[in-house]
Amino acid sequence: MRKLASILLFLGVLSSSFGQSKNSPLQISHLTGDFYVYKTFHDYKGTLISANALYLVTNKGVVLFDAPWDKTQFQPLLDSIKARHHKEVVMHFATHSHEDRAGGLDFYRQKGIKTYTIKLTDEILQKNNEKRAQFIIPNDTTFTVGQHTFEVYYPGKGHAQDNVVVWFNKEKVLYGGCFIKSTEAKDLGYLGDADVKEWEKSIKKVETKFENPKYIITGHDGWKDLNSLKHTLKLVKEYNAAKASDKK
């Protein structure tokens, strides 16, 4: 009986991992190689908005970049990764201090997962009395985990004062988080902590430093269009031009 219960539980986890529908609160899709994009949803001012994040499977465990925006999916994400890859999450990076990125730091830390942010993100979280990461890293840090190497890079202010991007040079994957807007975006979205003037400079730094990406993962909406970085720059320039015109 106990064996049957275990089998049913395992099948249930598999079902939640592989039998996803468009209505699933957690949607995982294969990007390339050992890379997977996962999507969750959050009710923001009465509108259900999607949030994209990334995880990387290595022979030393799974590395998680950002957390589900939906807190109810913190544990199901771990369960789905375990069922799909038979590995534990060992590291978690938050790409800036907003809830859709850093909201899982305390949860994953309590699970024994090493959590990371840059110093500026840590200072903002501390100021706002939010839960912080276990490890504080320099703005530009290269990590090697198992067979994979990646660079956490702070390009300067943009969507947030502390936004970082992650670059996987071998595979040419650029994980932009909310620093990069989807080509579906009609505007820059939430700007409560943004510096749009500096954002333009920061985007150009990313374009120069990380050339010819094969994949660009945006923080929200569709991410499969490689023009997302150029589209973000266009939106930023239009916003700054409008602001300059208003001052005349």
PDB file of C-alpha atoms in Angstrom:
ATOM      1  CA  MET A   1       0.000   0.000   0.000  1.00  0.00           C
ATOM      2  CA  ARG A   2       2.826   2.359   0.910  1.00  0.00           C
ATOM      3  CA  LYS A   3       4.574   1.526  -2.375  1.00  0.00           C
ATOM      4  CA  LEU A   4       1.382   2.258  -4.321  1.00  0.00           C
ATOM      5  CA  ALA A   5       1.014   5.615  -2.550  1.00  0.00           C
ATOM      6  CA  SER A   6       4.610   6.501  -3.442  1.00  0.00           C
ATOM      7  CA  ILE A   7       4.012   5.632  -7.087  1.00  0.00           C
ATOM      8  CA  LEU A   8       0.857   7.753  -7.199  1.00  0.00           C
ATOM      9  CA  LEU A   9       2.672  10.691  -5.591  1.00  0.00           C
ATOM     10  CA  PHE A  10       5.510  10.400  -8.094  1.00  0.00           C
ATOM     11  CA  LEU A  11       3.067  10.275 -10.997  1.00  0.00           C
ATOM     12  CA  GLY A  12       1.356  13.360  -9.612  1.00  0.00           C
ATOM     13  CA  VAL A  13       4.626  15.270  -9.580  1.00  0.00           C
ATOM     14  CA  LEU A  14       5.398  14.101 -13.105  1.00  0.00           C
ATOM     15  CA  SER A  15       1.962  15.230 -14.234  1.00  0.00           C
ATOM     16  CA  SER A  16       2.494  18.687 -12.786  1.00  0.00           C
ATOM     17  CA  SER A  17       5.957  18.873 -14.381  1.00  0.00           C
ATOM     18  CA  PHE A  18       5.278  17.568 -17.847  1.00  0.00           C
ATOM     19  CA  GLY A  19       1.547  17.882 -18.405  1.00  0.00           C
ATOM     20  CA  GLN A  20       1.487  21.650 -18.300  1.00  0.00           C
ATOM     21  CA  SER A  21      -1.229  23.658 -19.950  1.00  0.00           C
ATOM     22  CA  LYS A  22      -1.561  27.319 -20.797  1.00  0.00           C
ATOM     23  CA  ASN A  23      -3.506  27.686 -17.554  1.00  0.00           C
ATOM     24  CA  SER A  24      -0.818  26.134 -15.347  1.00  0.00           C
ATOM     25  CA  PRO A  25       0.509  28.501 -12.662  1.00  0.00           C
ATOM     26  CA  LEU A  26       4.019  27.163 -13.370  1.00  0.00           C
ATOM     27  CA  GLN A  27       5.127  26.599 -16.966  1.00  0.00           C
ATOM     28  CA  ILE A  28       8.565  25.179 -17.778  1.00  0.00           C
ATOM     29  CA  SER A  29       9.986  25.124 -21.290  1.00  0.00           C
ATOM     30  CA  HIS A  30      13.315  23.867 -22.620  1.00  0.00           C
ATOM     31  CA  LEU A  31      15.513  26.626 -24.030  1.00  0.00           C
ATOM     32  CA  THR A  32      18.671  24.873 -25.235  1.00  0.00           C
ATOM     33  CA  GLY A  33      21.050  22.301 -23.801  1.00  0.00           C
ATOM     34  CA  ASP A  34      20.852  22.474 -20.012  1.00  0.00           C
ATOM     35  CA  PHE A  35      18.823  25.714 -19.956  1.00  0.00           C
ATOM     36  CA  TYR A  36      15.146  25.988 -19.040  1.00  0.00           C
ATOM     37  CA  VAL A  37      12.841  29.009 -18.892  1.00  0.00           C
ATOM     38  CA  TYR A  38      10.016  28.936 -16.388  1.00  0.00           C
ATOM     39  CA  LYS A  39       7.018  31.220 -16.253  1.00  0.00           C
ATOM     40  CA  THR A  40       4.756  32.155 -13.338  1.00  0.00           C
ATOM     41  CA  PHE A  41       1.949  34.674 -12.940  1.00  0.00           C
ATOM     42  CA  HIS A  42       0.964  37.454 -10.560  1.00  0.00           C
ATOM     43  CA  ASP A  43      -2.126  39.613 -10.166  1.00  0.00           C
ATOM     44  CA  TYR A  44      -0.824  43.178 -10.488  1.00  0.00           C
ATOM     45  CA  LYS A  45      -3.531  45.804  -9.991  1.00  0.00           C
ATOM     46  CA  GLY A  46      -6.214  43.466 -11.303  1.00  0.00           C
ATOM     47  CA  THR A  47      -4.244  42.207 -14.305  1.00  0.00           C
ATOM     48  CA  LEU A  48      -2.591  38.789 -14.454  1.00  0.00           C
ATOM     49  CA  ILE A  49       0.994  39.348 -15.590  1.00  0.00           C
ATOM     50  CA  SER A  50       3.533  36.678 -16.487  1.00  0.00           C
ATOM     51  CA  ALA A  51       7.112  36.656 -15.251  1.00  0.00           C
ATOM     52  CA  ASN A  52       9.957  34.731 -16.899  1.00  0.00           C
ATOM     53  CA  ALA A  53      12.945  33.276 -15.098  1.00  0.00           C
ATOM     54  CA  LEU A  54      15.667  30.750 -15.835  1.00  0.00           C
ATOM     55  CA  TYR A  55      17.339  27.692 -14.400  1.00  0.00           C
ATOM     56  CA  LEU A  56      20.470  25.833 -15.449  1.00  0.00           C
ATOM     57  CA  VAL A  57      21.105  22.125 -14.907  1.00  0.00           C
ATOM     58  CA  THR A  58      24.722  21.248 -14.060  1.00  0.00           C
ATOM     59  CA  ASN A  59      26.415  18.082 -12.851  1.00  0.00           C
ATOM     60  CA  LYS A  60      26.784  19.806  -9.470  1.00  0.00           C
ATOM     61  CA  GLY A  61      23.094  20.653  -9.155  1.00  0.00           C
ATOM     62  CA  VAL A  62      20.649  23.209 -10.523  1.00  0.00           C
ATOM     63  CA  VAL A  63      21.248  26.971 -10.533  1.00  0.00           C
ATOM     64  CA  LEU A  64      18.141  29.140 -10.265  1.00  0.00           C
ATOM     65  CA  PHE A  65      18.030  32.678 -11.607  1.00  0.00           C
ATOM     66  CA  ASP A  66      15.244  34.644  -9.912  1.00  0.00           C
ATOM     67  CA  ALA A  67      12.210  33.227  -8.160  1.00  0.00           C
ATOM     68  CA  PRO A  68       8.578  32.664  -9.130  1.00  0.00           C
ATOM     69  CA  TRP A  69       6.518  35.837  -8.827  1.00  0.00           C
ATOM     70  CA  ASP A  70       3.764  33.608  -7.427  1.00  0.00           C
ATOM     71  CA  LYS A  71       4.836  32.542  -3.928  1.00  0.00           C
ATOM     72  CA  THR A  72       2.651  29.438  -4.087  1.00  0.00           C
ATOM     73  CA  GLN A  73       5.014  28.135  -6.777  1.00  0.00           C
ATOM     74  CA  PHE A  74       8.249  28.335  -4.747  1.00  0.00           C
ATOM     75  CA  GLN A  75       8.042  24.683  -3.670  1.00  0.00           C
ATOM     76  CA  PRO A  76       6.362  23.306  -6.826  1.00  0.00           C
ATOM     77  CA  LEU A  77       9.277  24.678  -8.825  1.00  0.00           C
ATOM     78  CA  LEU A  78      11.736  22.695  -6.686  1.00  0.00           C
ATOM     79  CA  ASP A  79       9.510  19.614  -6.961  1.00  0.00           C
ATOM     80  CA  SER A  80       9.244  19.935 -10.743  1.00  0.00           C
ATOM     81  CA  ILE A  81      13.008  20.336 -11.136  1.00  0.00           C
ATOM     82  CA  LYS A  82      13.598  17.297  -8.937  1.00  0.00           C
ATOM     83  CA  ALA A  83      11.102  15.173 -10.883  1.00  0.00           C
ATOM     84  CA  ARG A  84      12.364  16.265 -14.277  1.00  0.00           C
ATOM     85  CA  HIS A  85      16.134  16.266 -13.698  1.00  0.00           C
ATOM     86  CA  HIS A  86      16.648  14.199 -10.517  1.00  0.00           C
ATOM     87  CA  LYS A  87      18.766  17.021  -9.090  1.00  0.00           C
ATOM     88  CA  GLU A  88      18.506  19.554  -6.282  1.00  0.00           C
ATOM     89  CA  VAL A  89      18.676  23.330  -6.650  1.00  0.00           C
ATOM     90  CA  VAL A  90      21.990  24.388  -5.101  1.00  0.00           C
ATOM     91  CA  MET A  91      22.263  28.110  -5.959  1.00  0.00           C
ATOM     92  CA  HIS A  92      19.811  30.969  -6.408  1.00  0.00           C
ATOM     93  CA  PHE A  93      20.567  34.422  -7.824  1.00  0.00           C
ATOM     94  CA  ALA A  94      18.203  37.404  -7.635  1.00  0.00           C
ATOM     95  CA  THR A  95      18.784  39.915 -10.450  1.00  0.00           C
ATOM     96  CA  HIS A  96      17.370  42.886  -8.526  1.00  0.00           C
ATOM     97  CA  SER A  97      15.434  43.743  -5.390  1.00  0.00           C
ATOM     98  CA  HIS A  98      11.836  43.687  -6.676  1.00  0.00           C
ATOM     99  CA  GLU A  99       9.474  40.971  -5.473  1.00  0.00           C
ATOM    100  CA  ASP A 100       9.299  39.216  -8.850  1.00  0.00           C
ATOM    101  CA  ARG A 101      13.057  38.590  -8.611  1.00  0.00           C
ATOM    102  CA  ALA A 102      14.117  38.604  -4.954  1.00  0.00           C
ATOM    103  CA  GLY A 103      10.875  37.416  -3.366  1.00  0.00           C
ATOM    104  CA  GLY A 104      12.133  33.859  -2.880  1.00  0.00           C
ATOM    105  CA  LEU A 105      15.473  34.597  -1.190  1.00  0.00           C
ATOM    106  CA  ASP A 106      14.336  33.673   2.306  1.00  0.00           C
ATOM    107  CA  PHE A 107      12.361  30.603   1.210  1.00  0.00           C
ATOM    108  CA  TYR A 108      15.239  29.109  -0.747  1.00  0.00           C
ATOM    109  CA  ARG A 109      17.787  30.020   1.884  1.00  0.00           C
ATOM    110  CA  GLN A 110      15.744  28.108   4.454  1.00  0.00           C
ATOM    111  CA  LYS A 111      15.834  25.125   2.094  1.00  0.00           C
ATOM    112  CA  GLY A 112      19.627  25.099   2.344  1.00  0.00           C
ATOM    113  CA  ILE A 113      20.106  26.664  -1.103  1.00  0.00           C
ATOM    114  CA  LYS A 114      22.913  29.230  -1.396  1.00  0.00           C
ATOM    115  CA  THR A 115      21.407  32.620  -2.270  1.00  0.00           C
ATOM    116  CA  TYR A 116      23.208  35.527  -3.949  1.00  0.00           C
ATOM    117  CA  THR A 117      22.758  39.218  -4.772  1.00  0.00           C
ATOM    118  CA  ILE A 118      25.077  42.119  -5.479  1.00  0.00           C
ATOM    119  CA  LYS A 119      25.779  44.598  -2.679  1.00  0.00           C
ATOM    120  CA  LEU A 120      23.428  47.274  -4.025  1.00  0.00           C
ATOM    121  CA  THR A 121      20.517  44.826  -4.047  1.00  0.00           C
ATOM    122  CA  ASP A 122      21.368  43.804  -0.496  1.00  0.00           C
ATOM    123  CA  GLU A 123      21.394  47.445   0.633  1.00  0.00           C
ATOM    124  CA  ILE A 124      17.987  48.082  -0.938  1.00  0.00           C
ATOM    125  CA  LEU A 125      16.490  44.949   0.625  1.00  0.00           C
ATOM    126  CA  GLN A 126      17.912  45.911   4.015  1.00  0.00           C
ATOM    127  CA  LYS A 127      16.559  49.468   3.714  1.00  0.00           C
ATOM    128  CA  ASN A 128      13.101  48.109   2.831  1.00  0.00           C
ATOM    129  CA  ASN A 129      13.238  45.554   5.667  1.00  0.00           C
ATOM    130  CA  GLU A 130      13.048  42.679   3.188  1.00  0.00           C
ATOM    131  CA  LYS A 131      14.712  39.275   3.439  1.00  0.00           C
ATOM    132  CA  ARG A 132      18.270  39.240   2.132  1.00  0.00           C
ATOM    133  CA  ALA A 133      20.616  36.780   0.429  1.00  0.00           C
ATOM    134  CA  GLN A 134      23.189  34.701   2.251  1.00  0.00           C
ATOM    135  CA  PHE A 135      26.063  35.774  -0.020  1.00  0.00           C
ATOM    136  CA  ILE A 136      26.904  39.218  -1.403  1.00  0.00           C
ATOM    137  CA  ILE A 137      28.911  39.249  -4.626  1.00  0.00           C
ATOM    138  CA  PRO A 138      30.822  41.957  -6.539  1.00  0.00           C
ATOM    139  CA  ASN A 139      28.923  43.661  -9.354  1.00  0.00           C
ATOM    140  CA  ASP A 140      30.758  41.665 -12.017  1.00  0.00           C
ATOM    141  CA  THR A 141      31.431  38.077 -11.007  1.00  0.00           C
ATOM    142  CA  THR A 142      32.149  34.922 -13.004  1.00  0.00           C
ATOM    143  CA  PHE A 143      30.993  31.573 -11.628  1.00  0.00           C
ATOM    144  CA  THR A 144      31.813  28.036 -12.695  1.00  0.00           C
ATOM    145  CA  VAL A 145      29.325  25.424 -11.528  1.00  0.00           C
ATOM    146  CA  GLY A 146      30.011  21.935 -12.768  1.00  0.00           C
ATOM    147  CA  GLN A 147      30.461  22.042 -16.536  1.00  0.00           C
ATOM    148  CA  HIS A 148      29.009  25.555 -16.947  1.00  0.00           C
ATOM    149  CA  THR A 149      30.455  29.060 -16.570  1.00  0.00           C
ATOM    150  CA  PHE A 150      28.438  32.264 -16.417  1.00  0.00           C
ATOM    151  CA  GLU A 151      28.977  35.944 -15.669  1.00  0.00           C
ATOM    152  CA  VAL A 152      26.788  38.106 -13.449  1.00  0.00           C
ATOM    153  CA  TYR A 153      27.153  41.662 -14.765  1.00  0.00           C
ATOM    154  CA  TYR A 154      25.935  45.029 -13.485  1.00  0.00           C
ATOM    155  CA  PRO A 155      25.560  47.359 -16.503  1.00  0.00           C
ATOM    156  CA  GLY A 156      24.357  50.353 -14.501  1.00  0.00           C
ATOM    157  CA  LYS A 157      20.948  51.723 -13.586  1.00  0.00           C
ATOM    158  CA  GLY A 158      17.922  50.927 -15.710  1.00  0.00           C
ATOM    159  CA  HIS A 159      14.611  49.313 -14.802  1.00  0.00           C
ATOM    160  CA  ALA A 160      15.944  49.354 -11.251  1.00  0.00           C
ATOM    161  CA  GLN A 161      18.956  50.890  -9.554  1.00  0.00           C
ATOM    162  CA  ASP A 162      20.468  47.451  -8.995  1.00  0.00           C
ATOM    163  CA  ASN A 163      19.512  45.360 -12.039  1.00  0.00           C
ATOM    164  CA  VAL A 164      22.047  42.788 -13.226  1.00  0.00           C
ATOM    165  CA  VAL A 165      22.094  40.526 -16.272  1.00  0.00           C
ATOM    166  CA  VAL A 166      23.634  37.066 -16.625  1.00  0.00           C
ATOM    167  CA  TRP A 167      25.699  35.959 -19.621  1.00  0.00           C
ATOM    168  CA  PHE A 168      26.544  32.417 -20.657  1.00  0.00           C
ATOM    169  CA  ASN A 169      29.335  32.904 -23.161  1.00  0.00           C
ATOM    170  CA  LYS A 170      29.644  29.353 -24.498  1.00  0.00           C
ATOM    171  CA  GLU A 171      25.943  29.088 -25.327  1.00  0.00           C
ATOM    172  CA  LYS A 172      25.464  32.833 -26.039  1.00  0.00           C
ATOM    173  CA  VAL A 173      22.494  33.047 -23.687  1.00  0.00           C
ATOM    174  CA  LEU A 174      21.699  36.475 -22.228  1.00  0.00           C
ATOM    175  CA  TYR A 175      19.382  36.423 -19.245  1.00  0.00           C
ATOM    176  CA  GLY A 176      18.151  39.994 -18.942  1.00  0.00           C
ATOM    177  CA  GLY A 177      15.428  39.833 -16.322  1.00  0.00           C
ATOM    178  CA  CYS A 178      13.435  43.063 -16.128  1.00  0.00           C
ATOM    179  CA  PHE A 179      16.344  45.075 -17.532  1.00  0.00           C
ATOM    180  CA  ILE A 180      15.254  43.908 -21.001  1.00  0.00           C
ATOM    181  CA  LYS A 181      11.702  44.457 -22.221  1.00  0.00           C
ATOM    182  CA  SER A 182       9.903  42.007 -24.477  1.00  0.00           C
ATOM    183  CA  THR A 183       9.233  43.081 -28.060  1.00  0.00           C
ATOM    184  CA  GLU A 184       5.574  42.733 -27.063  1.00  0.00           C
ATOM    185  CA  ALA A 185       5.950  45.623 -24.590  1.00  0.00           C
ATOM    186  CA  LYS A 186       4.322  48.883 -25.651  1.00  0.00           C
ATOM    187  CA  ASP A 187       6.011  50.901 -22.903  1.00  0.00           C
ATOM    188  CA  LEU A 188       8.633  50.570 -20.164  1.00  0.00           C
ATOM    189  CA  GLY A 189       6.171  49.370 -17.545  1.00  0.00           C
ATOM    190  CA  TYR A 190       6.795  50.065 -13.859  1.00  0.00           C
ATOM    191  CA  LEU A 191       9.301  52.898 -13.428  1.00  0.00           C
ATOM    192  CA  GLY A 192       9.035  53.516  -9.678  1.00  0.00           C
ATOM    193  CA  ASP A 193      12.693  52.607  -9.128  1.00  0.00           C
ATOM    194  CA  ALA A 194      13.983  53.242 -12.644  1.00  0.00           C
ATOM    195  CA  ASP A 195      16.557  55.639 -14.021  1.00  0.00           C
ATOM    196  CA  VAL A 196      15.557  55.891 -17.661  1.00  0.00           C
ATOM    197  CA  LYS A 197      18.333  58.337 -18.592  1.00  0.00           C
ATOM    198  CA  GLU A 198      20.972  55.908 -17.353  1.00  0.00           C
ATOM    199  CA  TRP A 199      19.084  52.942 -18.803  1.00  0.00           C
ATOM    200  CA  GLU A 200      20.066  54.025 -22.311  1.00  0.00           C
ATOM    201  CA  LYS A 201      23.764  53.996 -21.400  1.00  0.00           C
ATOM    202  CA  SER A 202      23.409  50.686 -19.586  1.00  0.00           C
ATOM    203  CA  ILE A 203      21.776  48.992 -22.586  1.00  0.00           C
ATOM    204  CA  LYS A 204      24.611  50.114 -24.837  1.00  0.00           C
ATOM    205  CA  LYS A 205      27.127  48.615 -22.401  1.00  0.00           C
ATOM    206  CA  VAL A 206      25.351  45.256 -22.594  1.00  0.00           C
ATOM    207  CA  GLU A 207      25.199  45.397 -26.403  1.00  0.00           C
ATOM    208  CA  THR A 208      28.935  46.090 -26.573  1.00  0.00           C
ATOM    209  CA  LYS A 209      29.995  43.553 -23.958  1.00  0.00           C
ATOM    210  CA  PHE A 210      27.818  40.600 -24.973  1.00  0.00           C
ATOM    211  CA  GLU A 211      27.734  40.416 -28.747  1.00  0.00           C
ATOM    212  CA  ASN A 212      25.523  38.226 -30.919  1.00  0.00           C
ATOM    213  CA  PRO A 213      23.418  36.438 -28.299  1.00  0.00           C
ATOM    214  CA  LYS A 214      21.518  33.432 -29.605  1.00  0.00           C
ATOM    215  CA  TYR A 215      18.873  33.727 -26.887  1.00  0.00           C
ATOM    216  CA  ILE A 216      17.682  36.717 -24.871  1.00  0.00           C
ATOM    217  CA  ILE A 217      15.381  36.059 -21.919  1.00  0.00           C
ATOM    218  CA  THR A 218      13.229  39.023 -20.929  1.00  0.00           C
ATOM    219  CA  GLY A 219      11.627  39.523 -17.522  1.00  0.00           C
ATOM    220  CA  HIS A 220       8.035  39.497 -18.768  1.00  0.00           C
ATOM    221  CA  ASP A 221       5.913  38.528 -21.787  1.00  0.00           C
ATOM    222  CA  GLY A 222       7.308  36.766 -24.857  1.00  0.00           C
ATOM    223  CA  TRP A 223      11.081  36.277 -25.023  1.00  0.00           C
ATOM    224  CA  LYS A 224      11.756  34.454 -28.308  1.00  0.00           C
ATOM    225  CA  ASP A 225      12.374  37.584 -30.420  1.00  0.00           C
ATOM    226  CA  LEU A 226      16.087  38.481 -30.454  1.00  0.00           C
ATOM    227  CA  ASN A 227      15.219  42.138 -31.086  1.00  0.00           C
ATOM    228  CA  SER A 228      14.174  42.613 -27.452  1.00  0.00           C
ATOM    229  CA  LEU A 229      17.339  44.487 -26.444  1.00  0.00           C
ATOM    230  CA  LYS A 230      17.043  46.833 -29.428  1.00  0.00           C
ATOM    231  CA  HIS A 231      13.336  47.240 -28.695  1.00  0.00           C
ATOM    232  CA  THR A 232      14.120  48.193 -25.088  1.00  0.00           C
ATOM    233  CA  LEU A 233      16.598  50.803 -26.310  1.00  0.00           C
ATOM    234  CA  LYS A 234      13.951  52.179 -28.682  1.00  0.00           C
ATOM    235  CA  LEU A 235      11.401  52.474 -25.858  1.00  0.00           C
ATOM    236  CA  VAL A 236      13.971  54.144 -23.609  1.00  0.00           C
ATOM    237  CA  LYS A 237      14.966  56.654 -26.293  1.00  0.00           C
ATOM    238  CA  GLU A 238      11.331  57.490 -27.013  1.00  0.00           C
ATOM    239  CA  TYR A 239      10.641  57.990 -23.311  1.00  0.00           C
ATOM    240  CA  ASN A 240      13.665  60.248 -22.831  1.00  0.00           C
ATOM    241  CA  ALA A 241      12.830  62.256 -25.949  1.00  0.00           C
ATOM    242  CA  ALA A 242       9.267  62.802 -24.729  1.00  0.00           C
ATOM    243  CA  LYS A 243      10.539  63.928 -21.324  1.00  0.00           C
ATOM    244  CA  ALA A 244      12.995  66.339 -22.935  1.00  0.00           C
ATOM    245  CA  SER A 245      10.228  67.734 -25.127  1.00  0.00           C
ATOM    246  CA  ASP A 246       7.974  68.287 -22.102  1.00  0.00           C
ATOM    247  CA  LYS A 247      10.635  70.458 -20.472  1.00  0.00           C
ATOM    248  CA  LYS A 248      10.798  72.835 -23.436  1.00  0.00           C
TER     249      LYS A 248
END
